[in-house]
Short mmCIF file of C-alpha atoms and ligand atoms in Angstrom, two decimals:
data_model
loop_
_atom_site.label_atom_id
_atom_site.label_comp_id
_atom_site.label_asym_id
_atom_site.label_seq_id
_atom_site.Cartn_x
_atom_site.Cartn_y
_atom_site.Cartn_z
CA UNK A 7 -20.75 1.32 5.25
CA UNK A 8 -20.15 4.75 6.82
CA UNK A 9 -18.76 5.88 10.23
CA UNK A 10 -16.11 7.03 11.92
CA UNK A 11 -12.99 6.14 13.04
CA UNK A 12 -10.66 6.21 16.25
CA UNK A 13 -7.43 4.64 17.63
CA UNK A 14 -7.11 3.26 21.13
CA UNK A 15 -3.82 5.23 22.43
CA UNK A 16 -5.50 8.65 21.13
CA UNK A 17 -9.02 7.65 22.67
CA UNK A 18 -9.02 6.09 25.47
CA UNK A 19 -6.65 7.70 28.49
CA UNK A 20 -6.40 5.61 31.37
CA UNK A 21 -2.96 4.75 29.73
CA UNK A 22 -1.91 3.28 33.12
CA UNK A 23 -5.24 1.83 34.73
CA UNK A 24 -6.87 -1.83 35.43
CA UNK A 25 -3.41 -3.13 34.72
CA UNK A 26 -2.60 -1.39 31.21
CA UNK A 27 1.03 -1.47 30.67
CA UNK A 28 3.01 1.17 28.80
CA UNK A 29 3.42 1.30 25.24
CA UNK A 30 5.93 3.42 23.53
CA UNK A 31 3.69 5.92 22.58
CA UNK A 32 3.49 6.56 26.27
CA UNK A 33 6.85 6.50 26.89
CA UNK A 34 8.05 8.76 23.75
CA UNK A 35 5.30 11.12 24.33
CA UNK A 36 6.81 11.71 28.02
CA UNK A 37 10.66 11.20 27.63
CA UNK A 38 11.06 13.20 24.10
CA UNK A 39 8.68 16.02 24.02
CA UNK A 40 11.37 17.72 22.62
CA UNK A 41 10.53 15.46 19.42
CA UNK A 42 6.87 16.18 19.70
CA UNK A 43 5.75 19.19 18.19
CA UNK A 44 4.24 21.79 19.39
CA UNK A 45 1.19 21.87 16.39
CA UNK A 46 1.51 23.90 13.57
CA UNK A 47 3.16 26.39 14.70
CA UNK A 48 6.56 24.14 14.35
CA UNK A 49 6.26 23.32 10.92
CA UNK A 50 7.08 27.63 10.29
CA UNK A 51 9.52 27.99 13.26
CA UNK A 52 12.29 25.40 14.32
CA UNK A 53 12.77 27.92 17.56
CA UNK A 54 9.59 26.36 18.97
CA UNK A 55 10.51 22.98 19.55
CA UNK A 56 10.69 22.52 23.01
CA UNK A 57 13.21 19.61 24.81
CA UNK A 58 13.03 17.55 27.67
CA UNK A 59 10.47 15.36 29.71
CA UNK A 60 6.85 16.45 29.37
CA UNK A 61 5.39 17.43 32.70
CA UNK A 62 2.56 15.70 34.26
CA UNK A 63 -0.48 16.27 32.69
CA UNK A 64 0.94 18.02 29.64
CA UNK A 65 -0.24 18.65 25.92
CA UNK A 66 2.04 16.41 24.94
CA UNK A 67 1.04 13.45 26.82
CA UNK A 68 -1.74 10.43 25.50
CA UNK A 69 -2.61 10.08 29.19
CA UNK A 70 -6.29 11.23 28.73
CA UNK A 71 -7.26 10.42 24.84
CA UNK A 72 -10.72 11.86 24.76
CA UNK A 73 -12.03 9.67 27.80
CA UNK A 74 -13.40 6.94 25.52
CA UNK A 75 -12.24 4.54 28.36
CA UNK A 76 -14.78 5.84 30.96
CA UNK A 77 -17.73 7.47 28.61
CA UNK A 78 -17.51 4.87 25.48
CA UNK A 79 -21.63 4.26 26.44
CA UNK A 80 -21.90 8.33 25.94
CA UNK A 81 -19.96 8.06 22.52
CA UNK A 82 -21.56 5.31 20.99
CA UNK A 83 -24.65 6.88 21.44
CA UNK A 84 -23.58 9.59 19.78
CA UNK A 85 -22.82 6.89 17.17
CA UNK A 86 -26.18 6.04 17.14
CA UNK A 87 -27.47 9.71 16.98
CA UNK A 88 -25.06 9.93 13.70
CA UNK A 89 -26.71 7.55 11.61
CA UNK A 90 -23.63 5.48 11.23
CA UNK A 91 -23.33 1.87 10.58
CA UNK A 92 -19.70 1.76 11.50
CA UNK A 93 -17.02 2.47 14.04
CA UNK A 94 -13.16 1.37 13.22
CA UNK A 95 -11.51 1.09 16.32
CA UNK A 96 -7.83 -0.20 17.70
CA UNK A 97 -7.56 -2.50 20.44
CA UNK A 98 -4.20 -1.93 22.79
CA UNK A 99 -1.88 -4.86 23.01
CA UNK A 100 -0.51 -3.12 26.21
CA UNK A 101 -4.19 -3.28 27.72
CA UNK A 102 -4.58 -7.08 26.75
CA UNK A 103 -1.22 -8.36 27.45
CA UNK A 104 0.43 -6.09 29.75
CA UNK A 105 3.79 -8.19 29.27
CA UNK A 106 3.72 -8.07 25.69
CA UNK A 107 3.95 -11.62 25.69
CA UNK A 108 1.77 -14.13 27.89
CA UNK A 109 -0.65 -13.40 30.45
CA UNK A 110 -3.71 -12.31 29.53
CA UNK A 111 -5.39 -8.71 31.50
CA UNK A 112 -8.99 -9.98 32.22
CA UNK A 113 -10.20 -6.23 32.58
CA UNK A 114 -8.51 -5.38 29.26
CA UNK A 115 -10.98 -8.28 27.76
CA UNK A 116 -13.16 -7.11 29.68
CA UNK A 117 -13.51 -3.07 28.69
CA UNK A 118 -13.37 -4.06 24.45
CA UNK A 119 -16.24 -6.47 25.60
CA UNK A 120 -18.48 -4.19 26.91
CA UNK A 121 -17.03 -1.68 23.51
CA UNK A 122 -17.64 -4.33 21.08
CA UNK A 123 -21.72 -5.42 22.76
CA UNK A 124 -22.39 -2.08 22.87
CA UNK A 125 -21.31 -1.41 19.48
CA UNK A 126 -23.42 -4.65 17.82
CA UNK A 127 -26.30 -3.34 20.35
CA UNK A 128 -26.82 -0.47 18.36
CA UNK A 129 -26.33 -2.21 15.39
CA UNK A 130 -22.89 -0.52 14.32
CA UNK A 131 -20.27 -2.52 13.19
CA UNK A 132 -17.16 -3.07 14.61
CA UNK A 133 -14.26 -2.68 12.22
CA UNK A 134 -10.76 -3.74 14.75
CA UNK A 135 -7.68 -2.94 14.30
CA UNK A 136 -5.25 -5.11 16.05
CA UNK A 137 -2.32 -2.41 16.38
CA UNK A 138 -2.24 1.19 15.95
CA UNK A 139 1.00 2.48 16.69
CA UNK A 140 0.88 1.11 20.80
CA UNK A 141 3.45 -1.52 21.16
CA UNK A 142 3.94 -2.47 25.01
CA UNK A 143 6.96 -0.94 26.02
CA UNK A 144 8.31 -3.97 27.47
CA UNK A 145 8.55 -5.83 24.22
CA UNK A 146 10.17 -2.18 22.43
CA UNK A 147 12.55 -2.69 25.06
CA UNK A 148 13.38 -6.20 23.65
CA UNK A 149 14.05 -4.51 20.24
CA UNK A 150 10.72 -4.37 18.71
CA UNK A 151 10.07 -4.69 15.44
CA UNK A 152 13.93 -5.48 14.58
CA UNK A 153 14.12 -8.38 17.06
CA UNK A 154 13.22 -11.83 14.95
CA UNK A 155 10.44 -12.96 17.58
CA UNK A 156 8.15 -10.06 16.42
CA UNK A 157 6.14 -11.56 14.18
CA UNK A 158 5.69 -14.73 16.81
CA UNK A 159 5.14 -12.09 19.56
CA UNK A 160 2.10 -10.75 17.12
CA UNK A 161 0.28 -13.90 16.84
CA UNK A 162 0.20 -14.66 20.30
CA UNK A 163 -1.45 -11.06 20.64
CA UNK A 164 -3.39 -11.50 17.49
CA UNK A 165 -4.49 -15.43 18.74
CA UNK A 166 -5.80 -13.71 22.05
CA UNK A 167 -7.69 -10.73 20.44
CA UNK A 168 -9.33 -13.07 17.84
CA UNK A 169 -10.30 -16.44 20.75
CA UNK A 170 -11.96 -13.42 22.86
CA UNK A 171 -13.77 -11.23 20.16
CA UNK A 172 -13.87 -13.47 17.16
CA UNK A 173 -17.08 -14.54 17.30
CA UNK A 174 -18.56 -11.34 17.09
CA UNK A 175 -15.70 -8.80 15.52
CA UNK A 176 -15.86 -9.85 11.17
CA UNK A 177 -13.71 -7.17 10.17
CA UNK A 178 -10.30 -7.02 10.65
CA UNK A 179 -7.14 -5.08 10.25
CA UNK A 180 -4.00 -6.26 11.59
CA UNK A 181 -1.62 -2.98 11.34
CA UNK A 182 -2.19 0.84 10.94
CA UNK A 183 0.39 2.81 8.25
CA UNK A 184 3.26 0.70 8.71
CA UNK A 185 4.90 3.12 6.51
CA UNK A 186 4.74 5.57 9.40
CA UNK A 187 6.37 2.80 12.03
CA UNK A 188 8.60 1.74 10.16
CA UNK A 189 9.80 4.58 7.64
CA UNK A 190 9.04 7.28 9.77
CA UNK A 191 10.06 5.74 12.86
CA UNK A 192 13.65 4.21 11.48
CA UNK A 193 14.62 5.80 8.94
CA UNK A 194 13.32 9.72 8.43
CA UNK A 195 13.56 9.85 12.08
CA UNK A 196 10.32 11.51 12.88
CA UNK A 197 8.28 9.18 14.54
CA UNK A 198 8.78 7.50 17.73
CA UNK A 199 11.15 5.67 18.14
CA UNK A 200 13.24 8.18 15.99
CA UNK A 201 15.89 6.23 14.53
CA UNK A 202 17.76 6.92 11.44
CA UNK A 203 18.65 4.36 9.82
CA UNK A 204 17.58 2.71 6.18
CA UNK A 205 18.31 -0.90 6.84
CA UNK A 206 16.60 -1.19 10.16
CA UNK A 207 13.63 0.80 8.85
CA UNK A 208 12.77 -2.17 5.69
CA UNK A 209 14.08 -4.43 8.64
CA UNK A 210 11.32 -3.34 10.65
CA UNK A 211 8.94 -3.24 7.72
CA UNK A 212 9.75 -6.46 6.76
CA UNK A 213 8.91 -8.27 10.38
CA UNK A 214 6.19 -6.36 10.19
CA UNK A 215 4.89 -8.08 6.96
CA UNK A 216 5.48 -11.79 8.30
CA UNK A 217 3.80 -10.69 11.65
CA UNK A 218 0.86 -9.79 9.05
CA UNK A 219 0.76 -12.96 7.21
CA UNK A 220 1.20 -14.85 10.41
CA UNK A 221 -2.13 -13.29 12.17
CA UNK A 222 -3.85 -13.58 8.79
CA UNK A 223 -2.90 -17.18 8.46
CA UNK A 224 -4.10 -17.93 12.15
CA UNK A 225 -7.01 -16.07 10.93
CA UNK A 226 -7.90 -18.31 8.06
CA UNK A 227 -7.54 -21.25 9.99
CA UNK A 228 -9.73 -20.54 12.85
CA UNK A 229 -12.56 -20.42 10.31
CA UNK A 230 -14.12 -17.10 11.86
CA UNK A 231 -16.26 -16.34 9.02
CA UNK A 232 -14.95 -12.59 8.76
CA UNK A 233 -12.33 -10.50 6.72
CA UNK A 234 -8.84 -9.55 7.26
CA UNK A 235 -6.79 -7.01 5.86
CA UNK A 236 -4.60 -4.27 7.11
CA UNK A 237 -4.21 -0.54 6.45
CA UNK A 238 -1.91 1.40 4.84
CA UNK A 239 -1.54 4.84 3.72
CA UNK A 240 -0.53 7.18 0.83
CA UNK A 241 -0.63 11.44 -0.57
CA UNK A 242 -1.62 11.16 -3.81
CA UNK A 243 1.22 11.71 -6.05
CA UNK A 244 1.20 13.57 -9.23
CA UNK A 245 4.23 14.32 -11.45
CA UNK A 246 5.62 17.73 -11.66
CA UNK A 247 5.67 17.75 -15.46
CA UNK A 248 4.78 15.47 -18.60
CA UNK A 249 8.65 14.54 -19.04
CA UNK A 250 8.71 10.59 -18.90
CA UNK A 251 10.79 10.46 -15.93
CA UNK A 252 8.34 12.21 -13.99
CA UNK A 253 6.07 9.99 -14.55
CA UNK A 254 8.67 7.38 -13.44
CA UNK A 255 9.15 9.60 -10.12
CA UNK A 256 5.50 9.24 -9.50
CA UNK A 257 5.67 5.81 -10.02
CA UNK A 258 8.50 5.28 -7.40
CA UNK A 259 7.12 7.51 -4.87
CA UNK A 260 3.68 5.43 -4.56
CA UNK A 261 5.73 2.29 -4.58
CA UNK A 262 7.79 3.44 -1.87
CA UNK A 263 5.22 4.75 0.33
CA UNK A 264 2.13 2.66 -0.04
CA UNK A 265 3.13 -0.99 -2.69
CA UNK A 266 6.17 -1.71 -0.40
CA UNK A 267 3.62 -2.75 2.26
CA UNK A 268 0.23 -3.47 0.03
CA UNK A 269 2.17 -5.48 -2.42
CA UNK A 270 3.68 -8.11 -0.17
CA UNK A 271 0.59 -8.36 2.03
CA UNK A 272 -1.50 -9.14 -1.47
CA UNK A 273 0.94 -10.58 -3.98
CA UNK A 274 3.73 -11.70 -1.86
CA UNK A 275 6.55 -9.68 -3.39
CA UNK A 276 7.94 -6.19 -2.70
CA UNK A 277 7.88 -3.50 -5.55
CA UNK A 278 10.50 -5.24 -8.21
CA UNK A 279 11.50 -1.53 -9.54
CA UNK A 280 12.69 -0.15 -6.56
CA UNK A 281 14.78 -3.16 -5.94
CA UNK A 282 15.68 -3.25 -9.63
CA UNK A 283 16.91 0.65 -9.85
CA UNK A 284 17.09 1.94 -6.32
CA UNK A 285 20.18 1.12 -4.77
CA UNK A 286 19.08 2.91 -1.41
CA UNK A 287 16.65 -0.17 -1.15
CA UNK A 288 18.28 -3.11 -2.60
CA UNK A 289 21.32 -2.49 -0.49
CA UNK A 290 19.35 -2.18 2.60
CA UNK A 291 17.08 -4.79 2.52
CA UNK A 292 17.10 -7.75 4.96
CA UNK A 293 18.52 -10.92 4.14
CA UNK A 294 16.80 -13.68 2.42
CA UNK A 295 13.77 -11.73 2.10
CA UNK A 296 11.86 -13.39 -0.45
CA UNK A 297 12.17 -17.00 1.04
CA UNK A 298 10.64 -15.90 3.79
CA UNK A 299 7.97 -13.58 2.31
CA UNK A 300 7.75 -17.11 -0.03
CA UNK A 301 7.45 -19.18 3.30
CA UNK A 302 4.39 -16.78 5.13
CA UNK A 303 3.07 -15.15 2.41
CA UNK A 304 -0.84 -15.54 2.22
CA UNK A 305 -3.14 -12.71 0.68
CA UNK A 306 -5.52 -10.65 2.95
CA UNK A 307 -8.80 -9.98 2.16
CA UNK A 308 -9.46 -5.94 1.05
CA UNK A 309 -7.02 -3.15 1.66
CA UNK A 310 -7.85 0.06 4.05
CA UNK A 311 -6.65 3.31 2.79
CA UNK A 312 -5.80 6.37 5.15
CA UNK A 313 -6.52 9.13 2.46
CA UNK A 314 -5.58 13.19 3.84
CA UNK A 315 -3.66 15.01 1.45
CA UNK A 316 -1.80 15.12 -1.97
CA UNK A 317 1.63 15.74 -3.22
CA UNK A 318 3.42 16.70 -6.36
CA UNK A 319 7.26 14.86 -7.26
CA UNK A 320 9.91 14.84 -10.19
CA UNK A 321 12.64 13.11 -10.85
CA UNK A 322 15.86 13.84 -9.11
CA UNK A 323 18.99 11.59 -10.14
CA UNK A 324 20.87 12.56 -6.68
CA UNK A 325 18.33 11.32 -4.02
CA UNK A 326 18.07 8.37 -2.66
CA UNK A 327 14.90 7.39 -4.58
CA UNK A 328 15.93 9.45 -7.66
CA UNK A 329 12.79 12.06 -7.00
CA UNK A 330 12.10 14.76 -4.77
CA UNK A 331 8.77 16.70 -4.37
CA UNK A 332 7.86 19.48 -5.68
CA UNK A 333 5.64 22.66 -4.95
CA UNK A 334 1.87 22.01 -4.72
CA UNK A 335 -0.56 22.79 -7.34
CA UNK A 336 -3.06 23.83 -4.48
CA UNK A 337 -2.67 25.22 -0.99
CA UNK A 338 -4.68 25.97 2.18
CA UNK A 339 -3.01 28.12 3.98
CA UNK A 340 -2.69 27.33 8.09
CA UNK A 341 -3.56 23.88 7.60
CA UNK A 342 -1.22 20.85 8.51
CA UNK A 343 -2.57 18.09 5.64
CA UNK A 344 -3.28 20.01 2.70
CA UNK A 345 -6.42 18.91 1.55
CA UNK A 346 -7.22 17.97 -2.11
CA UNK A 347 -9.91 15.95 -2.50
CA UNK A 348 -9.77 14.87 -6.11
CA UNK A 349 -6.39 12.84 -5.28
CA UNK A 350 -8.65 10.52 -3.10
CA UNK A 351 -10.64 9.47 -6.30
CA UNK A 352 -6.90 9.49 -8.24
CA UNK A 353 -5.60 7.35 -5.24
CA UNK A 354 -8.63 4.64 -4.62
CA UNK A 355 -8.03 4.45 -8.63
CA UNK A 356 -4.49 3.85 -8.52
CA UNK A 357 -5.03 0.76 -5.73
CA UNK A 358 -8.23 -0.84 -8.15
CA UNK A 359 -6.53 -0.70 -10.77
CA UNK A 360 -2.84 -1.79 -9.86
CA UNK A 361 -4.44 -4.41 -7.30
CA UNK A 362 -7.30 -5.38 -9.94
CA UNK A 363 -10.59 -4.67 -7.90
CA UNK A 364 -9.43 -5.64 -4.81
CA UNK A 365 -11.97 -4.82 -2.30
CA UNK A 366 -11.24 -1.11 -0.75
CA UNK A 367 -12.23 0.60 2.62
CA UNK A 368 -11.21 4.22 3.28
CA UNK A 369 -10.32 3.91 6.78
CA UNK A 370 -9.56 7.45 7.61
CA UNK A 371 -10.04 11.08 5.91
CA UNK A 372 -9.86 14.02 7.85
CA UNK A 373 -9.47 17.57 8.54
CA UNK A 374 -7.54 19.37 11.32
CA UNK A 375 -8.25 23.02 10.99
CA UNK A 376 -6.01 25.31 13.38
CA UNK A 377 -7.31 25.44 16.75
CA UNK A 378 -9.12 28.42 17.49
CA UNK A 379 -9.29 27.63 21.39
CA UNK A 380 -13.26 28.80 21.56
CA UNK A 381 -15.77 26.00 21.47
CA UNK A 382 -17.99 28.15 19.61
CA UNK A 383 -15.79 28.68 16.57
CA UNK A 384 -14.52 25.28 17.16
CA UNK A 385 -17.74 23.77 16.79
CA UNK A 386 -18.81 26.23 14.14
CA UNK A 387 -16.55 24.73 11.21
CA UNK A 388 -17.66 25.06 7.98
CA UNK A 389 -14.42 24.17 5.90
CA UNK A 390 -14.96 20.65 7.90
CA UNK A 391 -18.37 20.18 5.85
CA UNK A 392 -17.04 21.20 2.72
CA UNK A 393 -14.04 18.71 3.14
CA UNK A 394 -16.28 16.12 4.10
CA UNK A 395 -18.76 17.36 1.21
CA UNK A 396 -16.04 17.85 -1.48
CA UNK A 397 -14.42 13.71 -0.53
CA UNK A 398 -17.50 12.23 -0.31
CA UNK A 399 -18.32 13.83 -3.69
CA UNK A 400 -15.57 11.73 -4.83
CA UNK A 401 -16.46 8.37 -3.00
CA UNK A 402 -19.69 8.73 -5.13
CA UNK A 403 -17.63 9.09 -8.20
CA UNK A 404 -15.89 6.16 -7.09
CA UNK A 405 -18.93 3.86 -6.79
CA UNK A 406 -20.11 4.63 -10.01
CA UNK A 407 -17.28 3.99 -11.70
CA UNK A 408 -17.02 0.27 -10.82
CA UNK A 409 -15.17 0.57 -7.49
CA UNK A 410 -15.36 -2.03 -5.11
CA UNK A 411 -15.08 0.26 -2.26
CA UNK A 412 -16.75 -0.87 0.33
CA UNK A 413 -16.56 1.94 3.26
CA UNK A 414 -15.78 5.29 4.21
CA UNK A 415 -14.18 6.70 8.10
CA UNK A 416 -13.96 9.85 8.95
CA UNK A 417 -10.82 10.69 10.89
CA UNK A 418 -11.91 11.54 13.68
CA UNK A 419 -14.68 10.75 15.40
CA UNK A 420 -13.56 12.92 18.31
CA UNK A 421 -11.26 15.11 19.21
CA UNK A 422 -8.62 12.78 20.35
CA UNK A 423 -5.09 13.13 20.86
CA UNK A 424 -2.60 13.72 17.80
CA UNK A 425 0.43 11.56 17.98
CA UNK A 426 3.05 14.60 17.25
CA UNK A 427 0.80 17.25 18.16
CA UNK A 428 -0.78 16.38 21.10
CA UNK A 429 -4.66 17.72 21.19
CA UNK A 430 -3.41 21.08 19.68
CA UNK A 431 -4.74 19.39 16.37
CA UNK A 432 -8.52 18.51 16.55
CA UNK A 433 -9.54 16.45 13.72
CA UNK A 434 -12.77 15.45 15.12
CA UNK A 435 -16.63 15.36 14.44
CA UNK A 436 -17.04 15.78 18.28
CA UNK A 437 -15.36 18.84 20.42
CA UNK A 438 -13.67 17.61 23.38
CA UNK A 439 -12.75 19.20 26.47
CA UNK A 440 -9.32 17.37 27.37
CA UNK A 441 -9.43 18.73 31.02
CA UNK A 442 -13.24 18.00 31.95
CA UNK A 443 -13.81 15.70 28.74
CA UNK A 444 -16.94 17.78 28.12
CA UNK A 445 -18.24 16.87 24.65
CA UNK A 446 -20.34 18.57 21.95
CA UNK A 447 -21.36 17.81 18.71
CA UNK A 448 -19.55 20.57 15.96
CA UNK A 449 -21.77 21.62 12.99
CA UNK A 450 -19.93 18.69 10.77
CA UNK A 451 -21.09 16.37 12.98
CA UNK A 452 -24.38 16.99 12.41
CA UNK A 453 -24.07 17.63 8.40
CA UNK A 454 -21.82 14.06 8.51
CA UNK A 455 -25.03 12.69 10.22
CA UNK A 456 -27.39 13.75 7.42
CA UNK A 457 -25.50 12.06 5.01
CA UNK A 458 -25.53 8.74 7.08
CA UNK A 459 -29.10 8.92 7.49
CA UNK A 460 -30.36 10.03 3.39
CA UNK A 461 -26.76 8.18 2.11
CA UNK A 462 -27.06 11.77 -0.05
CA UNK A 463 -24.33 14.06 -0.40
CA UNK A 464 -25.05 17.69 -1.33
C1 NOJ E 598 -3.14 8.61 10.48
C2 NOJ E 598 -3.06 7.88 11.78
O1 NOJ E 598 -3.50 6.56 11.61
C3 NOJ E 598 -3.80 8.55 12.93
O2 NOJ E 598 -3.37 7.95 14.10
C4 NOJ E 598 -3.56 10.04 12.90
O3 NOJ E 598 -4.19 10.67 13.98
C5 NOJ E 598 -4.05 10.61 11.59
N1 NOJ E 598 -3.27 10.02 10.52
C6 NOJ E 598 -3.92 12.13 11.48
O4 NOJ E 598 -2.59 12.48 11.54
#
């Protein structure tokens, strides 16, 4: 299958209507813009990060998405005009259970009802993601991830979402780059909630994992006749240099960024070497992690890979995971993910081969290119088709060499909200105006939609 891809905090807006609670994306996004960044731009200057509450209205704020609340007919008939046979979408927990735990919104049933009919209408498949990044506030303020009820918490959500859409939704994910809420967010400190602290980062990880098992178990046992499986994320990672413990750098870094979640949720262990020879972990972890991990552990159908950019690392006896990275081999200037599209074929290899033909969807891809601020060089973006060209090349490569991928998503359907950027960074297929929501379809769209339609890329 091919389509595109979108998460519910970035699309939607109406963050606060038909009873929607607020999720900490919400809440970060408005109490720490200082932590936000202000696009590109920060990643040269430390002088531009701004402080303090974001003011109504602001770049920084998910309040609007791209409208996808109030035109999702309009966008899915874009859908349509594309060609595509699939849409991966997140549903909000905050929108369906505004108390994080118990009551059920009947208009937040309601709205990814009329999403999900509309979608199977046109004959484009849902593909759901049960959380992408929004957890209700209400529960953060309960401690999250680190409080031991999570993973219940989640399958009371995850029971709801699969009674109301089951029938009709057969592909599943339950989480979105845990390595993002739980590294990024506990330990490197750069993700809401911006803590910095090792232990309650694999703490958080680790709930998350159980939480997993325990919708995936629920899953099984309703006897829904779909698939499950969640999606994580990686760079690929190449060695600086052919000295052996480069190679063993490499090794750790995927481990530690992508196996410490896919491993558990399809083999039930976490990565022996880095709890064999990284002290930073083994010291941290939570206790009696393998009896429970023993005690949930059931293995999800297919992995989803978020695939944007590649990395280089080398071995580096006085960090914490004895490697550091190194300079690129490739650069593109002004651009935020530096794309390299031959480390998506390297990385989709990496997962078949490690995780012996498990089934594979690419759940995102995508290119931001600096905003130009004028819709007609916006929508005029031909290093968008050539990244789109120059991947898909490679999913093609993929297929004939024996993959079992099964899908590609282009990140993003729209332009949407960024997390950290705000919608400074416009990754989409679709240029949105985020003060009218004015749409129009960019020059990749239409190339994206030619390859839908002939399933040719050239
Ligand atoms: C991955 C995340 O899932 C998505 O929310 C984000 O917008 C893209 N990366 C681009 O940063």
């Amino acid at each position: 299958m091919i389509g595109t891809a979108n998460s519910a905090f970035q699309s939607e807006g109406a963050w606060d209507r038909d009873g929607k609670s607020e999720s900490i994306m919400d809440y970060f996004a408005k109490e720490y813009a200082g932590k936000f960044s202000p696009g590109v731009a920060k990643k040269n200057k430390n002088g531009l990060i701004k402080s303090g509450r974001s003011l109504e209205n602001s770049e920084d704020l998910p309040d609007r998405g791209c409208f996808f609340y109030d035109n999702y007919e309009a966008y899915i008939e874009d859908m349509v005009k594309t060609g595509q046979n699939v849409y991966r979408l997140s549903l909000a927990w905050p929108r369906i259970i505004p108390t994080g735990v118990g009551e059920v919104n009947p208009k937040g049933i309601e709205f990814y009802n009329k999403v999900i009919n509309k979608l199977l209408e046109k004959g484009i498949t849902p593909f759901v993601d049960l959380y992408h990044w929004d957890l209700p506030m209400c529960l953060f303020d309960k401690g999250g991830f680190l409080n031991p009820e999570y993973p219940a918490w989640f399958e009371a959500y995850a029971k709801v979402c699969f009674e109301a859409f089951g029938d009709r939704v057969k592909l599943w994910s339950t989480f979105n780059e845990t390595q993002i809420s739980a590294n990024s967010g506990y330990c490197a400190g750069n993700f809401p909630p911006f803590h910095e602290s090792k232990k309650e980062a694999l703490l958080a990880a680790h709930n998350t994992i159980i939480a997993h098992y325990r919708a995936v178990r629920l899953y099984k046992s309703m006897n829904l006749g779909g698939k499950i499986g969640a999606v994580n994320c990686t760079r690929a990672i190449h060695p600086a240099g052919m000295r052996e413990e480069d190679i063993e750098a490499v090794q750790i870094q995927y481990n530690n960024a992508f196996d410490w979640y896919t491993q558990p949720m399809l083999e039930g262990t976490y990565p022996q070497k880095l709890l064999r020879e990284i002290p930073y972990v083994a010291d941290n972890m939570p206790e009696n992690f393998q009896a429970e991990l023993d005690q949930w552990f059931i293995p999800m159908d297919f992995v989803g890979l978020n695939y944007y950019s590649a990395a280089r690392t080398q071995f580096d006896p006085t960090k914490n995971l004895k490697s550091k990275a190194a300079e690129p081999f490739f650069s593109s200037p002004g651009q935020q993910f530096i794309p390299y599209p031959p480390g998506l074929f390297d990385t989709v290899m990496y997962i078949h081969e490690k995780y012996r033909g498990v089934d594979i969807y690419i759940t995102e891809n995508g290119c931001a290119l600096p905003n130009i601020n004028d819709q007609e060089k916006e929508c005029d973006d031909p290093e968008r088709i050539t990244y789109i060209r120059e991947h898909l090349r490679m999913v093609c490569r993929l297929l004939k060499c024996g993959v079992n991928l099964k899908g590609y998503m282009y990140w993003n359907d729209s332009d949407s909200y960024e997390e950290l950027d705000g919608y400074r960074l416009r990754f989409g297929l679709t240029w949105v105006d985020h003060q009218t929501g004015e749409r129009r379809w960019k020059k990749s769209r239409h190339y994206f939609s030619q390859i839908c339609k002939t399933r040719l890329v050239n």
